[in-house]
Short mmCIF file of C-alpha atoms in Angstrom, two decimals:
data_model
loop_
_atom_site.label_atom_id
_atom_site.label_comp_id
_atom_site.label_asym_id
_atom_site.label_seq_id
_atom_site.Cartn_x
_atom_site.Cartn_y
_atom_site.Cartn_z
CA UNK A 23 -60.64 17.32 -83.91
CA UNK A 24 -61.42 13.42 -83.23
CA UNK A 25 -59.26 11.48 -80.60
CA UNK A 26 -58.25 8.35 -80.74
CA UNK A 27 -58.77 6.06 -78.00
CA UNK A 28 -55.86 3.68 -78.12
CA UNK A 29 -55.57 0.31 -76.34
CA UNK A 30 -53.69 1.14 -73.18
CA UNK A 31 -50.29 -0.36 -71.55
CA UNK A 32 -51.95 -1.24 -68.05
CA UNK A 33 -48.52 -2.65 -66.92
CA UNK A 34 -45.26 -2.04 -68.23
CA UNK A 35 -44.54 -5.67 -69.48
CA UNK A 36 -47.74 -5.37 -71.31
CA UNK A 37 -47.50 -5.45 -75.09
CA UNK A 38 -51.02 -6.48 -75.99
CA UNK A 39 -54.40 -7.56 -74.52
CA UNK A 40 -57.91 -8.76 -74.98
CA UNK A 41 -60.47 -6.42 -75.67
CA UNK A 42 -63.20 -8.17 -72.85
CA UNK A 43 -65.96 -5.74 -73.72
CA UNK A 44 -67.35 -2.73 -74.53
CA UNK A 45 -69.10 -0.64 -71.65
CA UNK A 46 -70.26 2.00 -74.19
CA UNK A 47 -71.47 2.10 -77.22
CA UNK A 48 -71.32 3.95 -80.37
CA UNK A 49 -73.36 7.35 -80.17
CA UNK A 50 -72.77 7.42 -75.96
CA UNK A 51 -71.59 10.02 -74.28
CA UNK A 52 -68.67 9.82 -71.95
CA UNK A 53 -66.89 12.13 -69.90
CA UNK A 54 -63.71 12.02 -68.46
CA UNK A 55 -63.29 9.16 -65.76
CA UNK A 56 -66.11 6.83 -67.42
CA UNK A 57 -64.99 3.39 -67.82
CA UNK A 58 -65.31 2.47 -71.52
CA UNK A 59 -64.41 -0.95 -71.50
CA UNK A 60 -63.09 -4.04 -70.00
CA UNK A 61 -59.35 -5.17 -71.19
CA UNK A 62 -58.06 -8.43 -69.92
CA UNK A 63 -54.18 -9.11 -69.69
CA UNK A 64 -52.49 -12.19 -68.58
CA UNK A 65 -53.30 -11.93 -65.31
CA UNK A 66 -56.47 -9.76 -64.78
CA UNK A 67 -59.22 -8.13 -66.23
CA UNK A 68 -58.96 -4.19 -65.90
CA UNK A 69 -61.74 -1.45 -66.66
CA UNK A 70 -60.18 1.64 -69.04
CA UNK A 71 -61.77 4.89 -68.07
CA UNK A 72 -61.78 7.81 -70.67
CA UNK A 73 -59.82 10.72 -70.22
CA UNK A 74 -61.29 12.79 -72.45
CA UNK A 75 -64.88 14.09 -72.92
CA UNK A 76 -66.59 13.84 -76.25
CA UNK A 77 -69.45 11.43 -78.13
CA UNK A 78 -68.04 7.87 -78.90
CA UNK A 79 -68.19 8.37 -83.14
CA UNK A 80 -67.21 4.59 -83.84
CA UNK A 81 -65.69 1.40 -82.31
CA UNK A 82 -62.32 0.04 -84.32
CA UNK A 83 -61.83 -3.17 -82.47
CA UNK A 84 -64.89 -5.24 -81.52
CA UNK A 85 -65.46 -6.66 -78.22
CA UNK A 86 -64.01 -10.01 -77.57
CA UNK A 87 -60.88 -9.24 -80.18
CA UNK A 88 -57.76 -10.94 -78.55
CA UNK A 89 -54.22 -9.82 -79.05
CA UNK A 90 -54.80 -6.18 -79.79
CA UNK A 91 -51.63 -4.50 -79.53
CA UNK A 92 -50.52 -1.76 -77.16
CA UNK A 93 -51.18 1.68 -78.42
CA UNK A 94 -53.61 0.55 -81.25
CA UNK A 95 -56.80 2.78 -81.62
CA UNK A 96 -59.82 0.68 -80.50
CA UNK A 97 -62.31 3.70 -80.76
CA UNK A 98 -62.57 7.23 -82.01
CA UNK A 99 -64.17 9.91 -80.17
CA UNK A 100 -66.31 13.04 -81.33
CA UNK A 101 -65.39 16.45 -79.45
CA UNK A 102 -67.92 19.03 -78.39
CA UNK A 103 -69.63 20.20 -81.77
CA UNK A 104 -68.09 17.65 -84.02
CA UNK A 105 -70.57 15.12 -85.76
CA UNK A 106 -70.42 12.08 -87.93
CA UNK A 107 -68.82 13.68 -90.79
CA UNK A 108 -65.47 14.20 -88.95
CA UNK A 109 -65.07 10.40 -89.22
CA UNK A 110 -64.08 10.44 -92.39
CA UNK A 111 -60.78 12.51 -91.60
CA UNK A 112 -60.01 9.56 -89.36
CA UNK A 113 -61.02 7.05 -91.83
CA UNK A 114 -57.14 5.69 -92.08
CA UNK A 115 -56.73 5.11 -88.63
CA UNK A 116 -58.47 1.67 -87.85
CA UNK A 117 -55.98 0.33 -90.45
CA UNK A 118 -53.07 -0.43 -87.92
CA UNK A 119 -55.03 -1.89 -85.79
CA UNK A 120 -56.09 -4.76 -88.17
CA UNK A 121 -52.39 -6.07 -88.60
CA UNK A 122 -52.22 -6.52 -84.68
CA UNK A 123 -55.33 -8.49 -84.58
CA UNK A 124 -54.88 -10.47 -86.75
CA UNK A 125 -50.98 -11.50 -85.99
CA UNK A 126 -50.97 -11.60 -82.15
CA UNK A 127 -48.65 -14.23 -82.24
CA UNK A 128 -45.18 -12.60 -82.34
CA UNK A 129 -44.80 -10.66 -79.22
CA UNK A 130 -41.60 -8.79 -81.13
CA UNK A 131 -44.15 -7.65 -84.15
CA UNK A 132 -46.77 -5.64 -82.56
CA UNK A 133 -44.18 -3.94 -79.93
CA UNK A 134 -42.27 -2.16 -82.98
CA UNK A 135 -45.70 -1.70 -84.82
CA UNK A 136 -47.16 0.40 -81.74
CA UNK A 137 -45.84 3.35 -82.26
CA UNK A 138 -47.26 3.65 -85.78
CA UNK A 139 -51.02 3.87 -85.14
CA UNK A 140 -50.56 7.08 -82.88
CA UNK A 141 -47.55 8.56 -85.14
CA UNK A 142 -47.94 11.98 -83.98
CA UNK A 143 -48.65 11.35 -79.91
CA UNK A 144 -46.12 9.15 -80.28
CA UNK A 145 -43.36 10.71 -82.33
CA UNK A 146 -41.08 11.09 -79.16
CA UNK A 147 -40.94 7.92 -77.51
CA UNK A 148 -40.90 6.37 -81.41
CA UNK A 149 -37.30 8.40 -82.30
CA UNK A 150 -35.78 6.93 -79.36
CA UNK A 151 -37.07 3.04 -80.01
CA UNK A 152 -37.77 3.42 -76.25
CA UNK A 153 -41.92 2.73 -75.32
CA UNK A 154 -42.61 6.00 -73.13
CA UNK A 155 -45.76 4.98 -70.85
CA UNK A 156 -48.38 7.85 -71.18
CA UNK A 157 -52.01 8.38 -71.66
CA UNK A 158 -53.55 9.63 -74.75
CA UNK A 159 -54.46 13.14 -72.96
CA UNK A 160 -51.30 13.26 -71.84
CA UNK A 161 -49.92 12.48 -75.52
CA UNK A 162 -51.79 14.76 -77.38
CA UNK A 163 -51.17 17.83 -74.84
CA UNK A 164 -47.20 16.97 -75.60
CA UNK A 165 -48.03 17.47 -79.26
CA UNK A 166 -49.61 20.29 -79.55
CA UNK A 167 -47.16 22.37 -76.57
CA UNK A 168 -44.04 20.53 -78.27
CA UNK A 169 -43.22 18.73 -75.29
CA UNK A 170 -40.64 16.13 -75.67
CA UNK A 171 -42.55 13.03 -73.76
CA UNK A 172 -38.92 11.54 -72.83
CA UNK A 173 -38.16 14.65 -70.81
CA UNK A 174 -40.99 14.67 -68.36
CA UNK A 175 -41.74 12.01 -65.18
CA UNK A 176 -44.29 10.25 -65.02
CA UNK A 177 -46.20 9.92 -61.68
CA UNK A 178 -49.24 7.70 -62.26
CA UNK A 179 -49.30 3.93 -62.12
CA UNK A 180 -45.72 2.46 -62.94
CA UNK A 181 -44.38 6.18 -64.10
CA UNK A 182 -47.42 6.56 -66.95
CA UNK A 183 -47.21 9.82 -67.79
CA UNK A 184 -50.72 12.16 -67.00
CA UNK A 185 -52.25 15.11 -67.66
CA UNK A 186 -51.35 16.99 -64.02
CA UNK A 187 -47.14 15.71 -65.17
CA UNK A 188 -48.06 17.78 -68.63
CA UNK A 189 -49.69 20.66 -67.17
CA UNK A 190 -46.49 20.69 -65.11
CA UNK A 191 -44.09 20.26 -67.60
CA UNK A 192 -45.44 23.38 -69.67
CA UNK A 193 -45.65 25.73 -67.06
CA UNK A 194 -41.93 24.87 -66.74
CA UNK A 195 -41.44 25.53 -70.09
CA UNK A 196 -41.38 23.63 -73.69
CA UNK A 197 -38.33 20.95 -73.98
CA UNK A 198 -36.08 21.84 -76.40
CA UNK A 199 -36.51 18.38 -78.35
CA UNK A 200 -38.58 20.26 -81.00
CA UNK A 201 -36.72 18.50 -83.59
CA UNK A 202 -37.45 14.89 -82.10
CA UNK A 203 -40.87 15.25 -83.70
CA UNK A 204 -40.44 16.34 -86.76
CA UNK A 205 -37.23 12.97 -87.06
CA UNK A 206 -40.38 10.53 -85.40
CA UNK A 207 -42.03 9.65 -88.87
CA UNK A 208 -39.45 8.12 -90.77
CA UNK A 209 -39.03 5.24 -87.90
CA UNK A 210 -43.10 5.00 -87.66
CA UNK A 211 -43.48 4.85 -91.23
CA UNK A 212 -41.48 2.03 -91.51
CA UNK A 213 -43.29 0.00 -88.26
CA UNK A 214 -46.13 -1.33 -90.65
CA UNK A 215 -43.30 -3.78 -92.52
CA UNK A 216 -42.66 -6.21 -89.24
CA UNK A 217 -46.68 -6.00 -89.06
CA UNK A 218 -47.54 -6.89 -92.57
CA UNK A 219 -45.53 -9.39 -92.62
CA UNK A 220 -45.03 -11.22 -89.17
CA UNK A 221 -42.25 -13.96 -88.73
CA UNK A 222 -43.63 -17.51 -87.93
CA UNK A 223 -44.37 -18.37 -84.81
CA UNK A 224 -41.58 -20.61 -83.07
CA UNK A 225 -42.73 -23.59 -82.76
CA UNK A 226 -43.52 -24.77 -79.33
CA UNK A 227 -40.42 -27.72 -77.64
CA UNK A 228 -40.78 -31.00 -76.92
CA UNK A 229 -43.87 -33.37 -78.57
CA UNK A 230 -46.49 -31.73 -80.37
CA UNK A 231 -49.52 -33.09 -78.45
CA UNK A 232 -52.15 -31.70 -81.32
CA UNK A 233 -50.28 -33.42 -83.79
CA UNK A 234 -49.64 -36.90 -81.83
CA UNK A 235 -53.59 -37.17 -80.97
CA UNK A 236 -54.70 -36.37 -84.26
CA UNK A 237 -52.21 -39.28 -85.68
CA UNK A 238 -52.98 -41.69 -83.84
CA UNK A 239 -56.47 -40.75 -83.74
CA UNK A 240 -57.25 -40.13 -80.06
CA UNK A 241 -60.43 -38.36 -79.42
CA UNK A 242 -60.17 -34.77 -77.28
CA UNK A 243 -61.26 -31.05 -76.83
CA UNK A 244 -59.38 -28.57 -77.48
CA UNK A 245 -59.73 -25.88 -74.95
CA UNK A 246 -58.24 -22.48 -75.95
CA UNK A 247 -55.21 -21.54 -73.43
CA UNK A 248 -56.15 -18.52 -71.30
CA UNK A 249 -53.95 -15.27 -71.34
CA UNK A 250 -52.23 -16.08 -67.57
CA UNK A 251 -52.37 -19.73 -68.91
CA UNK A 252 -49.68 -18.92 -71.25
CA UNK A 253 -47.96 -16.31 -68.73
CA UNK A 254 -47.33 -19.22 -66.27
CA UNK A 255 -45.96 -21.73 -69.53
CA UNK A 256 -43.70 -19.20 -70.71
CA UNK A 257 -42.52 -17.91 -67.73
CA UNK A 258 -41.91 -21.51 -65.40
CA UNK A 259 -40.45 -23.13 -68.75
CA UNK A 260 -37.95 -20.25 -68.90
CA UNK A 261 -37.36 -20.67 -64.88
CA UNK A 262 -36.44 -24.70 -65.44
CA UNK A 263 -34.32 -23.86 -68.46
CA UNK A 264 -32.20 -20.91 -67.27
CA UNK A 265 -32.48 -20.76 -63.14
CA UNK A 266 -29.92 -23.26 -61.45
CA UNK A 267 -32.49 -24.21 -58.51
CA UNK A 268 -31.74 -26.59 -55.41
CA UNK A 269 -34.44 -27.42 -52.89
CA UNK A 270 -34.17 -27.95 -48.70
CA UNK A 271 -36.85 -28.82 -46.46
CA UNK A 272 -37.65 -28.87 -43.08
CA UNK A 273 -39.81 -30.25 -40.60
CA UNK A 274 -41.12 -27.47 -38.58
CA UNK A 275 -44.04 -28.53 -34.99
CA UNK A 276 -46.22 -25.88 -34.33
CA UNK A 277 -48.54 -27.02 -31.55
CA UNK A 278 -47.80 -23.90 -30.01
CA UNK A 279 -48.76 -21.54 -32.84
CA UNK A 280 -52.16 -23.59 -33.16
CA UNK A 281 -52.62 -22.71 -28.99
CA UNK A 282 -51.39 -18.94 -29.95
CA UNK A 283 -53.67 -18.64 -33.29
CA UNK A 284 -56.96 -20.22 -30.96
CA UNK A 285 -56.21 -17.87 -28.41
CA UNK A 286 -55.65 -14.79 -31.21
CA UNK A 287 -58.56 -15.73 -32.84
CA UNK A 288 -61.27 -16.12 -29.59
CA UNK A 289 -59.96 -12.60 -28.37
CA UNK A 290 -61.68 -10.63 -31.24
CA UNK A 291 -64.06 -10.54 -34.27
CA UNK A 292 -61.87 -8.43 -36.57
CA UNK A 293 -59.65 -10.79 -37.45
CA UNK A 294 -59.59 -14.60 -38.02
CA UNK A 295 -55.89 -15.93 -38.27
CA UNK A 296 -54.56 -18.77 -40.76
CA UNK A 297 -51.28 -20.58 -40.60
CA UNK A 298 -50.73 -18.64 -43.37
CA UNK A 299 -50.99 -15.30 -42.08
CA UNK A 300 -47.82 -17.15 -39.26
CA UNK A 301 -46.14 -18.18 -42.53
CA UNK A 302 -46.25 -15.03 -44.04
CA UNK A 303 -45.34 -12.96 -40.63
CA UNK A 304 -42.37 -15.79 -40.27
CA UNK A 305 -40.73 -15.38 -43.81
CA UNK A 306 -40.99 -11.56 -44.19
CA UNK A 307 -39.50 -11.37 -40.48
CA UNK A 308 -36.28 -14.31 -41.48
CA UNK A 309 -35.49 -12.08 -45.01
CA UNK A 310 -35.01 -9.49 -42.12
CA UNK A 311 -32.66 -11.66 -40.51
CA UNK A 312 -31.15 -13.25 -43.63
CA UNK A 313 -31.14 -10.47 -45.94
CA UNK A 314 -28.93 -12.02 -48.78
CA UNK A 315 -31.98 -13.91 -49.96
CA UNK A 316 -33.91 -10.99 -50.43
CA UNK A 317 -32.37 -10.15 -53.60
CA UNK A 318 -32.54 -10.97 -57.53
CA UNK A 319 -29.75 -12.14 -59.42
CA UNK A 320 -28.61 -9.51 -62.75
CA UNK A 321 -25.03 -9.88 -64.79
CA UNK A 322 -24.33 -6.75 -63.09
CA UNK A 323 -25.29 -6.69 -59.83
CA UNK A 324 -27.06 -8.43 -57.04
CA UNK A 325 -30.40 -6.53 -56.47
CA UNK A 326 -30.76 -6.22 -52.46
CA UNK A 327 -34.41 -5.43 -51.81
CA UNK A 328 -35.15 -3.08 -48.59
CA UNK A 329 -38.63 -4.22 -47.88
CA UNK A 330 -40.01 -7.80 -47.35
CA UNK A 331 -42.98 -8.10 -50.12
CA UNK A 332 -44.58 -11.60 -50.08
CA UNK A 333 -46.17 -12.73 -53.18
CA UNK A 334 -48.68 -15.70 -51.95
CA UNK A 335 -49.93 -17.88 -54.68
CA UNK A 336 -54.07 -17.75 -55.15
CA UNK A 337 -55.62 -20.42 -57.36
CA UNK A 338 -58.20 -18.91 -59.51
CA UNK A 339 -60.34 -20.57 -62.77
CA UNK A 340 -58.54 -19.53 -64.97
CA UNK A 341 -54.79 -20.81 -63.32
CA UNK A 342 -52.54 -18.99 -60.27
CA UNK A 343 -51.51 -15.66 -59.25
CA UNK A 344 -49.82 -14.74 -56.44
CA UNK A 345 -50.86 -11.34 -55.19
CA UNK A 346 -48.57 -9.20 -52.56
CA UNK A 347 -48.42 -8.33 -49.04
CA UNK A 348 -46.16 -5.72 -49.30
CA UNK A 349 -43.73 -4.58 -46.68
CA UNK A 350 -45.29 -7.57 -44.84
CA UNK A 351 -42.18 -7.04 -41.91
CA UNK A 352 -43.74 -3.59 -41.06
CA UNK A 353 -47.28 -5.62 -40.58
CA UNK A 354 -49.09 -7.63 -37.73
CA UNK A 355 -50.76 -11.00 -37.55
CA UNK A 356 -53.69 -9.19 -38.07
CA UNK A 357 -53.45 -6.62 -40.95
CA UNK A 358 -51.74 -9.26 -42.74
CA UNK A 359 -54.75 -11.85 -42.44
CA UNK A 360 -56.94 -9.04 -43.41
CA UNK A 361 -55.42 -7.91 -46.53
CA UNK A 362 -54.62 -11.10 -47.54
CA UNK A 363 -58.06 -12.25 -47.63
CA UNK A 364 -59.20 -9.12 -49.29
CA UNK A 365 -56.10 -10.06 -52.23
CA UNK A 366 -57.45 -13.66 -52.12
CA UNK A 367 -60.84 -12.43 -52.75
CA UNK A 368 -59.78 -9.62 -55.64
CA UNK A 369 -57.92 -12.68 -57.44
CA UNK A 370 -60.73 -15.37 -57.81
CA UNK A 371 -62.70 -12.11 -59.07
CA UNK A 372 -59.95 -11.58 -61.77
CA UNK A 373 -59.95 -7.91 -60.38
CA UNK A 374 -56.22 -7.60 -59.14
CA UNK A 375 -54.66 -4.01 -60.02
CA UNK A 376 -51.07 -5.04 -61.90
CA UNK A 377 -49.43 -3.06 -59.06
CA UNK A 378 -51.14 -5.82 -56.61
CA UNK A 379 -49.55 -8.86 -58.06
CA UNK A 380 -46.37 -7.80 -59.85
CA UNK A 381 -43.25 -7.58 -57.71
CA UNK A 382 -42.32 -9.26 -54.87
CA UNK A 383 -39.38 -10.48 -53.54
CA UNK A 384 -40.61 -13.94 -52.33
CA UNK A 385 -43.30 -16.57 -52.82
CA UNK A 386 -45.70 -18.48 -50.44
CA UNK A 387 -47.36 -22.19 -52.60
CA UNK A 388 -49.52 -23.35 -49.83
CA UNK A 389 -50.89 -27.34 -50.86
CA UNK A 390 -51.28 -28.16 -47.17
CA UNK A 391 -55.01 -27.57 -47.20
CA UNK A 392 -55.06 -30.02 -49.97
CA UNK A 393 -53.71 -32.78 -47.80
CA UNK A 394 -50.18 -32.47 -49.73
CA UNK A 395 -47.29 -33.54 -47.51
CA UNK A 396 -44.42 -31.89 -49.25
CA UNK A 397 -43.86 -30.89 -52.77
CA UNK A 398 -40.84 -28.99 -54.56
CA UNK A 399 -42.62 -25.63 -55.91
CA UNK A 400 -41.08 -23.43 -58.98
CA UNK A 401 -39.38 -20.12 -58.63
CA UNK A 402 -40.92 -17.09 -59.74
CA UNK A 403 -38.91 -14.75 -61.55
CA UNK A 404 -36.82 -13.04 -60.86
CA UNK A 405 -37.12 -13.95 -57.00
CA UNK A 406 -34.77 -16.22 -55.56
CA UNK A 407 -37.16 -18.10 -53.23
CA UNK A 408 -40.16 -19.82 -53.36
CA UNK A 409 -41.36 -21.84 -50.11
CA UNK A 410 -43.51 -24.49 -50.04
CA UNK A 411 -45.89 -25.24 -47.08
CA UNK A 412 -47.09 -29.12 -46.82
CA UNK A 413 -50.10 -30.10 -44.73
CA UNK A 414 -50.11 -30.32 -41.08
CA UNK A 415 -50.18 -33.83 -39.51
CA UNK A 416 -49.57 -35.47 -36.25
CA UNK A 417 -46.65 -37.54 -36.75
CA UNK A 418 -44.21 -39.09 -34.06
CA UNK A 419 -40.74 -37.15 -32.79
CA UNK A 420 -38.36 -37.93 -30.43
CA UNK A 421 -38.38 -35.19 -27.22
CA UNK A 422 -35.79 -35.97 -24.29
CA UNK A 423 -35.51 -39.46 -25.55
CA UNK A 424 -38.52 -40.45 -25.26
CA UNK A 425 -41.09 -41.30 -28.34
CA UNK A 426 -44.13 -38.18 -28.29
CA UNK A 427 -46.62 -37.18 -30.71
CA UNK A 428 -46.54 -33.28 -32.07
CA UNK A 429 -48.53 -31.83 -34.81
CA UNK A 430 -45.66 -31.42 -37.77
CA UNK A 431 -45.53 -29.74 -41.24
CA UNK A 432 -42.79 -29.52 -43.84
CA UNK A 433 -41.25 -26.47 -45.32
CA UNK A 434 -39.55 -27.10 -48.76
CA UNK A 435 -37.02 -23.93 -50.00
CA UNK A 436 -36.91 -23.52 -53.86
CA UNK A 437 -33.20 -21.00 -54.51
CA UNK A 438 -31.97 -20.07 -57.27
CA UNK A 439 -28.39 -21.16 -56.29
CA UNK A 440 -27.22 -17.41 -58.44
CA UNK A 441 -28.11 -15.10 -55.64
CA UNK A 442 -28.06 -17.58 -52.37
CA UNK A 443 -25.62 -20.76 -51.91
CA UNK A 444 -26.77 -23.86 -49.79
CA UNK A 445 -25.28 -22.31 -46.46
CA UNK A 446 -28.09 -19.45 -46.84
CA UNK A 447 -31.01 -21.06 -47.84
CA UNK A 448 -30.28 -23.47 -44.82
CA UNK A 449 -30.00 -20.37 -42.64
CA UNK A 450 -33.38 -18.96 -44.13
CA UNK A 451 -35.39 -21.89 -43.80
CA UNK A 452 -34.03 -22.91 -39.89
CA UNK A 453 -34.83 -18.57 -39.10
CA UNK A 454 -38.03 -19.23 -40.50
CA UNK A 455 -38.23 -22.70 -38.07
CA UNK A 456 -37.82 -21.04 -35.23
CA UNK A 457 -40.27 -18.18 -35.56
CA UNK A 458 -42.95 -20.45 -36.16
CA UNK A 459 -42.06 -22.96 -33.48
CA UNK A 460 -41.95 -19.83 -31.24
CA UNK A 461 -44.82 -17.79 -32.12
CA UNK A 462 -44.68 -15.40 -29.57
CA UNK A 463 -41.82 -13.53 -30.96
CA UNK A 464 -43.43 -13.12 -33.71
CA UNK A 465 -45.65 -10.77 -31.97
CA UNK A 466 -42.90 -8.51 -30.20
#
């Protein structure tokens, strides 16, 4: 019996992706934990390893296709003893995947079409309208034990379901959603509809630049928008349209965490500390101490995060990502300089696991390298804080009444004014003022 090899969900926002390229080729053969190809979502590029062994028989969806919708079969594999001829049973099945190639544009069109490519791995999760997050192993081992794929926990990577959660779910016996099924193929016969015939895409706000150039006839390249570069337009313009933000700054000297970072840094070879690594050690230890702005704003409740995770924007090529130091209160100067740079590194190399960049419960824009003074950076959702670090200057203060010179930088609070009022986000930013203009407590 063939399998299909279906374009994966490698986060669980994922609806569709970029088929980068092909690592194997038609007639190759490929065993189980091979990496077949590279995919490339809005914010990385990942490698897909095979989960099953067999002889790639054909390739559906050609390297470098964009927009190929989640759960659409890019490939069909040949089993042990099967040859060229067994194609033909499987001759339907690059059909679906045409309609999401060729319409990537409505995200709403190729979510409800998923489910109809893989209509029998996928008859559970289809009867329910809800996307169930499980490999294709995993999928066809539910189909042929009549395991109902909503019943069983999923413990790899953002709760996908996997062949060891299968294996356990038999040997404690066969859900008794036998019907769900059989009821799966009415709703997956009628995905193809939405897919044949997508709605329009909506038309972008504001000026149409395209338009305006080509009317008045001013010359230009177009350069097509990356994946993340339309993650970070959809995402900020939703953040300015629907987030009530205010901003605070403050002027913070740290003369004594340069003398404290020198003498850090000439005591060992394992480590080299940045102001950022302070920065980062400063914020994740003031959410400690002002915990009400370590939260996200829902209609029903206020989400109040346990653990500090500090997402610090990278600029890459291709536009910014801001991968996570996670439970960064539990960590030193030290491991957090270290794994930071190791993050910094895996971003500019697009090769950031989604579990390495989504999350967090507050952001870190750092322009002071750049020789920016202050600037007001934009939330990202749905965390209620993003701080922005300015450059580092010498600039005159007052000390004792008398004029002095101390080396100064400026911290400027984004808060979404839903989850923290002024009062707190002043609070934040003065607990954050204090750690860094006392380093040393920093390291108790």
């Amino acid at each position: 019996m063939t399998v299909q090899i279906l374009m994966p969900a490698l986060s669980p926002t994922m609806t569709e992706g970029n088929l980068a390229k092909w690592l194997k080729k038609e007639g190759d053969t490929v065993k189980s934990g091979d990496v077949l190809a590279e995919i490339e979502t809005d914010k990385a590029t990942m490698e897909v390893e095979a989960v099953d062994e067999g002889r790639i028989g054909k390739i559906l969806i050609p390297a470098g296709s964009q927009g190929v919708a989640v759960n659409t079969p890019i490939a069909i594999l040949l089993e042990e003893g099967e040859d060229e001829s067994a194609l033909a049973s499987a001759g339907s099945a690059p059909a679906p995947a045409a309609a999401p190639a060729a319409a990537p544009a409505p995200a709403a069109a190729p979510a409800a079409a998923a489910p109809a490519p893989a209509a029998a791995p996928a008859a559970a999760p289809a009867a329910s309208g809800e996307r169930v997050f499980a490999s294709p192993l995993a999928r066809r081992i539910a189909e042929q034990a009549g395991v109902d794929l909503k019943t069983v926990k999923g413990s790899g990577p953002h709760g996908r379901i996997v062949k060891a959660d299968m294996e356990a779910a038999k040997a404690a016996g066969p859900a008794k959603a036998a019907s769900a099924p059989a009821a799966a193929p009415a709703p997956a016969a009628a995905a193809p509809a939405p897919a044949a015939a997508p709605a329009p895409a909506p038309k972008a706000e504001g000026v149409d630049a395209k338009a305006l150039a080509d009317k008045l006839g001013m010359a230009y390249t177009a350069v097509p928008n990356s994946g993340m570069r339309k993650t970070i337009a959809k995402r900020l313009g939703e953040v300015k349209r629907t987030v009530p933000d205010y901003f605070l700054t403050v002027d913070v000297e740290i003369d004594a965490l340069m003398k404290v970072r020198a003498e850090l840094n000439g005591r060992s070879d394992a480590y080299k500390l940045s102001v950022n690594d302070f920065i980062i050690r400063a914020v994740a230890l003031a959410l400690k101490k002002v915990p009400a702005l370590n939260a996200a704003w829902t209609d029903e409740a206020m989400l109040q995060y346990s653990h500090a995770d500090i997402s610090v924007a990278v600029a890459t090529p291709t536009g910014l990502i801001t991968p996570i130091v996670k439970k960064a209160e539990t960590k030193g100067l030290a491991d957090i300089s270290n794994e930071m740079k190791a993050l910094a590194k895996k971003a500019r190399d697009n090769a950031l696991k989604p579990e390495e960049y989504q999350g967090g419960t507050i952001s870190i824009s750092n322009l002071g390298m750049m020789g920016i003074k202050q600037f007001q950076a934009i939330i990202n959702p749905p965390q209620a804080c993003i701080l922005a670090v300015g450059a580092s200057e010498q600039r005159p203060v007052v000390k004792d009444g008398a004029l002095a010179i101390a080396t100064v930088m400026s911290l400027t609070g984004t808060f979404d004014h839903r989850v923290a009022d002024g009062a707190v986000g002043a609070e934040f930013l003065g607990a954050v003022k204090k750690l860094l203009e006392d380093p040393l407590s920093m390291l108790l």
